[in-house]
């Protein structure tokens, strides 16, 4: 099995399509700041906030051309065939004591060694320090794992953490807006040198966790008070009144015939996507992941099917026009729904 840092032409080729599909999943995706260079000899750990399941990882992935190693929950690796696919996608299992099997937790030592080797070979590692997703404008407490990995790497080589803040206009509507803010790199060796000698590792790690919380909260639209979260959010929304709805309603009415065409052309995709969202996806935060997955797999297949249908029923130029109309139809289908239903 290939090492994570090995060059792989198939991975590189598929990455281009995955990144394209990720960007097409948003009406607008903006990035502020830059990632540090890959070739400066400093091991890099990416630390994004986590609100939108797999979409968070995909947004981070498209920030750089090269590969990125991701930590993922251990239970999805239990089937060998899936584990091989995930390894190809540069993902490795990280288990938690309160969720996973004892043997999976014991395997963490091997995973830490693989992460250490990847960092030593210049491959960035991405870990969501909150440990799980939550669709809120806030942060869960930072888990200890990122501190353990960072200090472990810093004991062997120069190491930094790059905090990454991700905000979404809506976690549950497809084709919304996403904003990524890349924070200043956080020098772990310098931070470790400023910690008093002899304190327990748990206290040392807690200091880094607190610093990570502070840095990440400064990169997102952040509401710190969970107890009064809904009231605070309602007050913020009330202070920024939405624009008049009638222009959107008028535009939706005028473009309705075009939407019907797009709905027919992309029906095999959105019908399946919405079926999965309503019948199979229990966590609403996974809905856009399902819509992304359907697009990733079926979009090129149905382009070929429409091309064949067109060539069999109309002149070649008509077939090309049919395919040209189909290509943006999945996006435009959801864009119109958002236009017509947005509050």
Coordinates of C-alpha atoms in Angstrom, one line a residue:
X1 CA 0.0 0.0 0.0
X2 CA 1.3 3.4 -0.9
X3 CA 2.5 5.8 1.7
X4 CA 0.3 8.9 2.1
X5 CA 3.0 11.3 0.9
X6 CA 3.8 9.3 -2.3
X7 CA 2.8 11.0 -5.6
X8 CA -0.2 9.3 -7.2
X9 CA -1.3 10.4 -10.7
X10 CA -4.8 8.9 -10.2
X11 CA -5.3 10.8 -6.9
X12 CA -4.0 14.0 -8.5
X13 CA -6.3 13.6 -11.5
X14 CA -9.4 12.9 -9.4
X15 CA -8.6 15.8 -7.1
X16 CA -9.2 18.3 -9.9
X17 CA -12.7 17.0 -10.5
X18 CA -13.4 16.8 -6.7
X19 CA -12.3 20.4 -6.2
X20 CA -14.3 21.5 -9.2
X21 CA -17.4 19.8 -7.7
X22 CA -16.7 21.4 -4.3
X23 CA -16.6 24.9 -5.8
X24 CA -19.7 24.2 -7.8
X25 CA -21.5 23.2 -4.6
X26 CA -21.5 26.9 -3.6
X27 CA -22.9 30.0 -5.3
X28 CA -19.9 31.8 -3.9
X29 CA -16.8 30.5 -2.1
X30 CA -14.3 33.1 -0.9
X31 CA -10.9 32.7 0.7
X32 CA -9.1 35.2 2.8
X33 CA -5.5 34.7 3.7
X34 CA -2.9 32.2 2.3
X35 CA -1.6 28.9 3.5
X36 CA 2.1 28.9 4.4
X37 CA 4.5 27.4 1.7
X38 CA 4.9 23.7 1.5
X39 CA 8.6 23.6 1.0
X40 CA 10.0 25.6 4.0
X41 CA 10.7 22.5 6.1
X42 CA 8.1 23.2 8.8
X43 CA 5.5 20.5 9.6
X44 CA 2.0 21.9 9.2
X45 CA -1.3 21.0 10.9
X46 CA -4.5 22.5 9.7
X47 CA -7.1 23.1 12.3
X48 CA -10.6 24.2 11.0
X49 CA -13.8 24.6 12.8
X50 CA -16.4 21.9 12.1
X51 CA -20.0 22.7 11.3
X52 CA -20.9 21.0 8.0
X53 CA -19.7 17.4 8.0
X54 CA -17.7 16.3 5.0
X55 CA -18.2 19.6 3.3
X56 CA -15.8 21.2 5.8
X57 CA -13.0 18.8 4.7
X58 CA -13.7 19.3 1.0
X59 CA -13.5 23.1 1.4
X60 CA -10.2 22.8 3.2
X61 CA -8.9 20.3 0.6
X62 CA -9.4 22.7 -2.3
X63 CA -7.2 25.3 -0.6
X64 CA -4.0 23.7 -2.0
X65 CA -3.1 21.7 -5.0
X66 CA -1.2 19.0 -3.3
X67 CA -2.6 16.3 -1.0
X68 CA -3.7 16.8 2.6
X69 CA -3.9 14.0 5.1
X70 CA -7.2 14.0 7.1
X71 CA -8.0 12.3 10.4
X72 CA -11.5 10.7 10.4
X73 CA -13.6 8.7 12.9
X74 CA -12.5 5.2 13.2
X75 CA -15.8 3.4 12.8
X76 CA -16.1 4.2 9.0
X77 CA -12.9 2.2 8.4
X78 CA -14.3 -1.1 9.8
X79 CA -14.9 -2.6 6.3
X80 CA -11.6 -3.5 4.6
X81 CA -12.8 -2.3 1.1
X82 CA -13.9 1.1 2.5
X83 CA -10.7 1.4 4.5
X84 CA -8.6 0.9 1.3
X85 CA -10.7 3.6 -0.5
X86 CA -10.3 6.0 2.4
X87 CA -6.5 5.3 2.5
X88 CA -6.3 6.2 -1.2
X89 CA -8.2 9.5 -0.3
X90 CA -5.5 10.2 2.3
X91 CA -7.7 9.6 5.3
X92 CA -6.7 7.6 8.4
X93 CA -8.8 6.5 11.4
X94 CA -8.6 8.2 14.8
X95 CA -10.6 6.5 17.6
X96 CA -12.1 8.0 20.7
X97 CA -12.3 6.2 24.1
X98 CA -16.0 7.0 24.7
X99 CA -17.1 6.0 21.2
X100 CA -15.0 3.3 19.5
X101 CA -13.8 -0.2 20.2
X102 CA -10.8 -0.9 22.4
X103 CA -8.8 -2.3 19.5
X104 CA -9.5 0.8 17.5
X105 CA -8.3 3.0 20.3
X106 CA -5.2 0.9 20.6
X107 CA -4.6 1.5 16.8
X108 CA -4.3 5.2 17.5
X109 CA -0.6 4.6 18.3
X110 CA -0.1 3.4 14.7
X111 CA -2.1 6.3 13.4
X112 CA 0.0 8.8 15.3
X113 CA 3.2 7.3 13.8
X114 CA 1.7 7.6 10.3
X115 CA 0.8 11.2 11.0
X116 CA 4.3 11.9 12.3
X117 CA 5.8 10.3 9.1
X118 CA 3.5 12.3 6.9
X119 CA 4.5 15.6 8.6
X120 CA 8.1 14.6 8.3
X121 CA 7.7 14.2 4.6
X122 CA 6.0 17.6 4.1
X123 CA 2.4 16.4 3.9
X124 CA 0.0 18.7 5.8
X125 CA -2.3 17.0 8.3
X126 CA -5.8 18.3 8.9
X127 CA -7.7 17.6 12.2
X128 CA -10.9 19.2 13.3
X129 CA -10.0 20.1 16.9
X130 CA -13.6 20.1 18.1
X131 CA -13.8 16.4 17.4
X132 CA -17.3 16.5 16.0
X133 CA -19.5 18.8 13.9
X134 CA -22.2 21.1 15.1
X135 CA -24.1 23.5 12.8
X136 CA -23.9 26.6 15.0
X137 CA -22.0 29.9 15.0
X138 CA -19.9 28.8 18.0
X139 CA -17.2 26.4 18.9
X140 CA -17.2 23.2 20.9
X141 CA -14.3 22.8 23.4
X142 CA -11.0 21.9 21.7
X143 CA -10.2 18.2 22.2
X144 CA -6.8 17.2 23.5
X145 CA -5.8 15.2 20.3
X146 CA -4.5 18.2 18.4
X147 CA -2.3 19.4 21.3
X148 CA -0.9 15.9 21.7
X149 CA 0.0 15.6 18.0
X150 CA 1.4 19.1 17.7
X151 CA 3.7 18.8 20.7
X152 CA 4.8 15.3 19.5
X153 CA 5.7 16.7 16.2
X154 CA 7.4 19.8 17.7
X155 CA 9.7 17.5 19.7
X156 CA 11.1 16.2 16.5
X157 CA 11.0 19.2 14.0
X158 CA 9.7 22.8 13.6
X159 CA 5.9 22.6 13.7
X160 CA 3.0 25.0 13.2
X161 CA -0.7 24.9 13.4
X162 CA -2.7 26.9 10.8
X163 CA -6.2 27.8 12.2
X164 CA -8.9 27.9 9.5
X165 CA -12.3 29.5 10.0
X166 CA -15.2 28.4 7.8
X167 CA -18.6 30.2 7.7
X168 CA -21.6 29.2 5.7
X169 CA -24.6 31.3 4.7
X170 CA -26.7 28.1 5.4
X171 CA -25.7 24.6 6.5
X172 CA -28.8 23.0 5.1
X173 CA -29.4 24.6 1.7
X174 CA -27.3 23.5 -1.3
X175 CA -25.6 26.2 -3.3
X176 CA -25.2 28.8 -0.5
X177 CA -22.2 30.8 0.2
X178 CA -19.0 29.7 2.0
X179 CA -16.3 32.0 3.4
X180 CA -12.9 30.7 4.5
X181 CA -10.5 32.7 6.6
X182 CA -6.9 31.3 7.0
X183 CA -5.4 32.5 10.2
X184 CA -1.8 33.3 11.0
X185 CA 0.4 30.2 11.5
X186 CA 0.9 29.3 15.1
X187 CA 4.5 28.3 16.0
X188 CA 4.2 25.3 18.3
X189 CA 8.0 25.2 19.1
X190 CA 7.9 28.8 20.3
X191 CA 4.7 28.2 22.3
X192 CA 6.2 25.1 23.9
X193 CA 9.4 27.1 24.9
X194 CA 7.2 29.6 26.8
X195 CA 5.5 26.9 28.9
X196 CA 7.0 26.4 32.4
X197 CA 9.1 23.3 32.7
X198 CA 7.8 20.4 34.7
X199 CA 4.1 21.0 34.4
X200 CA 1.9 17.9 33.6
X201 CA 1.2 17.1 29.9
X202 CA -2.5 17.6 30.6
X203 CA -1.9 21.2 31.7
X204 CA 0.5 21.8 28.8
X205 CA -2.1 20.5 26.4
X206 CA -4.9 22.6 28.0
X207 CA -2.9 25.8 27.4
X208 CA -2.6 25.0 23.7
X209 CA -6.3 24.1 23.5
X210 CA -7.2 27.4 25.0
X211 CA -5.0 29.3 22.6
X212 CA -6.6 27.3 19.7
X213 CA -10.1 28.2 20.8
X214 CA -9.1 31.9 21.0
X215 CA -7.6 31.9 17.5
X216 CA -10.4 29.9 15.8
X217 CA -13.1 32.0 17.4
X218 CA -11.5 35.2 15.9
X219 CA -11.8 33.7 12.4
X220 CA -15.5 33.0 12.3
X221 CA -18.9 34.7 13.0
X222 CA -18.8 33.7 16.6
X223 CA -21.5 33.7 19.3
X224 CA -19.9 32.6 22.5
X225 CA -22.9 32.1 24.8
X226 CA -24.5 28.8 24.1
X227 CA -27.1 29.3 26.8
X228 CA -28.6 32.4 25.1
X229 CA -27.5 31.4 21.6
X230 CA -30.9 31.6 19.8
X231 CA -31.8 34.9 21.4
X232 CA -28.5 36.4 20.5
X233 CA -28.7 35.2 16.9
X234 CA -32.3 36.5 16.6
X235 CA -31.1 39.9 17.9
X236 CA -28.3 40.0 15.4
X237 CA -30.6 39.1 12.5
X238 CA -33.1 41.7 13.6
X239 CA -30.4 44.4 13.5
X240 CA -29.7 43.5 9.9
X241 CA -33.1 43.5 8.2
X242 CA -33.3 41.4 5.0
X243 CA -33.8 43.2 1.7
X244 CA -37.3 43.3 0.2
X245 CA -38.6 40.0 -1.1
X246 CA -40.5 41.2 -4.1
X247 CA -37.5 41.6 -6.5
X248 CA -36.6 37.9 -5.8
X249 CA -40.2 36.8 -6.2
X250 CA -40.5 38.7 -9.5
X251 CA -37.2 37.2 -10.7
X252 CA -38.3 33.7 -9.7
X253 CA -41.6 34.1 -11.6
X254 CA -39.8 35.4 -14.8
X255 CA -37.3 32.5 -14.7
X256 CA -39.7 29.8 -13.8
X257 CA -40.0 28.4 -17.4
X258 CA -36.2 28.1 -17.5
X259 CA -36.2 26.4 -14.1
X260 CA -38.6 23.8 -15.4
X261 CA -36.1 22.9 -18.2
X262 CA -33.3 22.7 -15.7
X263 CA -35.4 20.6 -13.4
X264 CA -36.1 18.1 -16.2
X265 CA -32.5 17.9 -17.4
X266 CA -31.1 17.3 -13.9
X267 CA -34.1 15.3 -12.5
X268 CA -32.1 12.0 -12.1
X269 CA -29.7 13.8 -9.9
X270 CA -31.9 16.0 -7.7
X271 CA -34.6 13.3 -7.3
X272 CA -32.0 10.9 -5.9
X273 CA -30.4 13.6 -3.8
X274 CA -33.6 14.7 -2.2
X275 CA -34.7 11.1 -1.6
X276 CA -31.5 10.5 0.3
X277 CA -31.9 13.7 2.3
X278 CA -35.4 12.9 3.3
X279 CA -35.3 9.1 3.8
X280 CA -31.7 8.1 4.5
X281 CA -29.9 11.1 6.0
X282 CA -30.8 11.4 9.7
X283 CA -28.5 14.3 10.5
X284 CA -29.6 17.4 8.5
X285 CA -26.0 18.7 8.5
X286 CA -25.2 15.7 6.2
X287 CA -27.7 16.8 3.5
X288 CA -25.4 18.9 1.5
X289 CA -22.8 16.1 1.7
X290 CA -25.4 13.8 0.1
X291 CA -26.2 16.4 -2.6
X292 CA -22.5 16.8 -3.3
X293 CA -22.0 13.1 -3.5
X294 CA -24.8 12.6 -6.0
X295 CA -23.4 15.4 -8.1
X296 CA -19.8 14.0 -7.9
X297 CA -20.9 10.6 -9.2
X298 CA -23.8 11.1 -11.5
X299 CA -23.1 14.5 -13.1
X300 CA -20.6 13.2 -15.7
X301 CA -22.6 10.0 -16.3
X302 CA -25.8 11.9 -17.2
X303 CA -23.9 14.3 -19.4
X304 CA -22.8 11.2 -21.4
X305 CA -26.4 9.8 -21.4
X306 CA -27.9 13.2 -22.6
X307 CA -25.2 13.3 -25.3
X308 CA -26.2 9.8 -26.6
X309 CA -29.9 10.7 -26.5
X310 CA -29.2 13.9 -28.4
X311 CA -27.1 12.3 -31.1
X312 CA -29.8 9.6 -31.6
X313 CA -32.7 12.1 -31.9
X314 CA -31.4 15.4 -33.3
X315 CA -28.5 16.9 -35.3
X316 CA -25.1 16.9 -33.7
X317 CA -25.2 20.6 -32.9
X318 CA -28.6 20.1 -31.1
X319 CA -27.0 17.3 -29.0
X320 CA -24.2 19.7 -28.0
X321 CA -26.7 22.4 -27.1
X322 CA -28.6 19.8 -25.0
X323 CA -25.5 18.8 -23.1
X324 CA -24.5 22.5 -22.7
X325 CA -27.9 23.2 -21.1
X326 CA -27.6 20.1 -18.9
X327 CA -24.1 20.9 -17.4
X328 CA -25.2 23.8 -15.2
X329 CA -28.7 22.5 -14.6
X330 CA -28.1 20.8 -11.2
X331 CA -26.7 24.1 -9.8
X332 CA -29.4 26.3 -11.4
X333 CA -32.1 24.0 -10.1
X334 CA -31.1 24.6 -6.5
X335 CA -30.3 28.3 -7.2
X336 CA -33.9 28.9 -8.3
X337 CA -35.2 27.0 -5.2
X338 CA -33.1 29.2 -3.0
X339 CA -34.2 32.3 -4.8
X340 CA -37.9 31.4 -4.5
X341 CA -37.9 30.2 -0.9
X342 CA -35.2 32.3 0.8
X343 CA -36.7 34.3 3.7

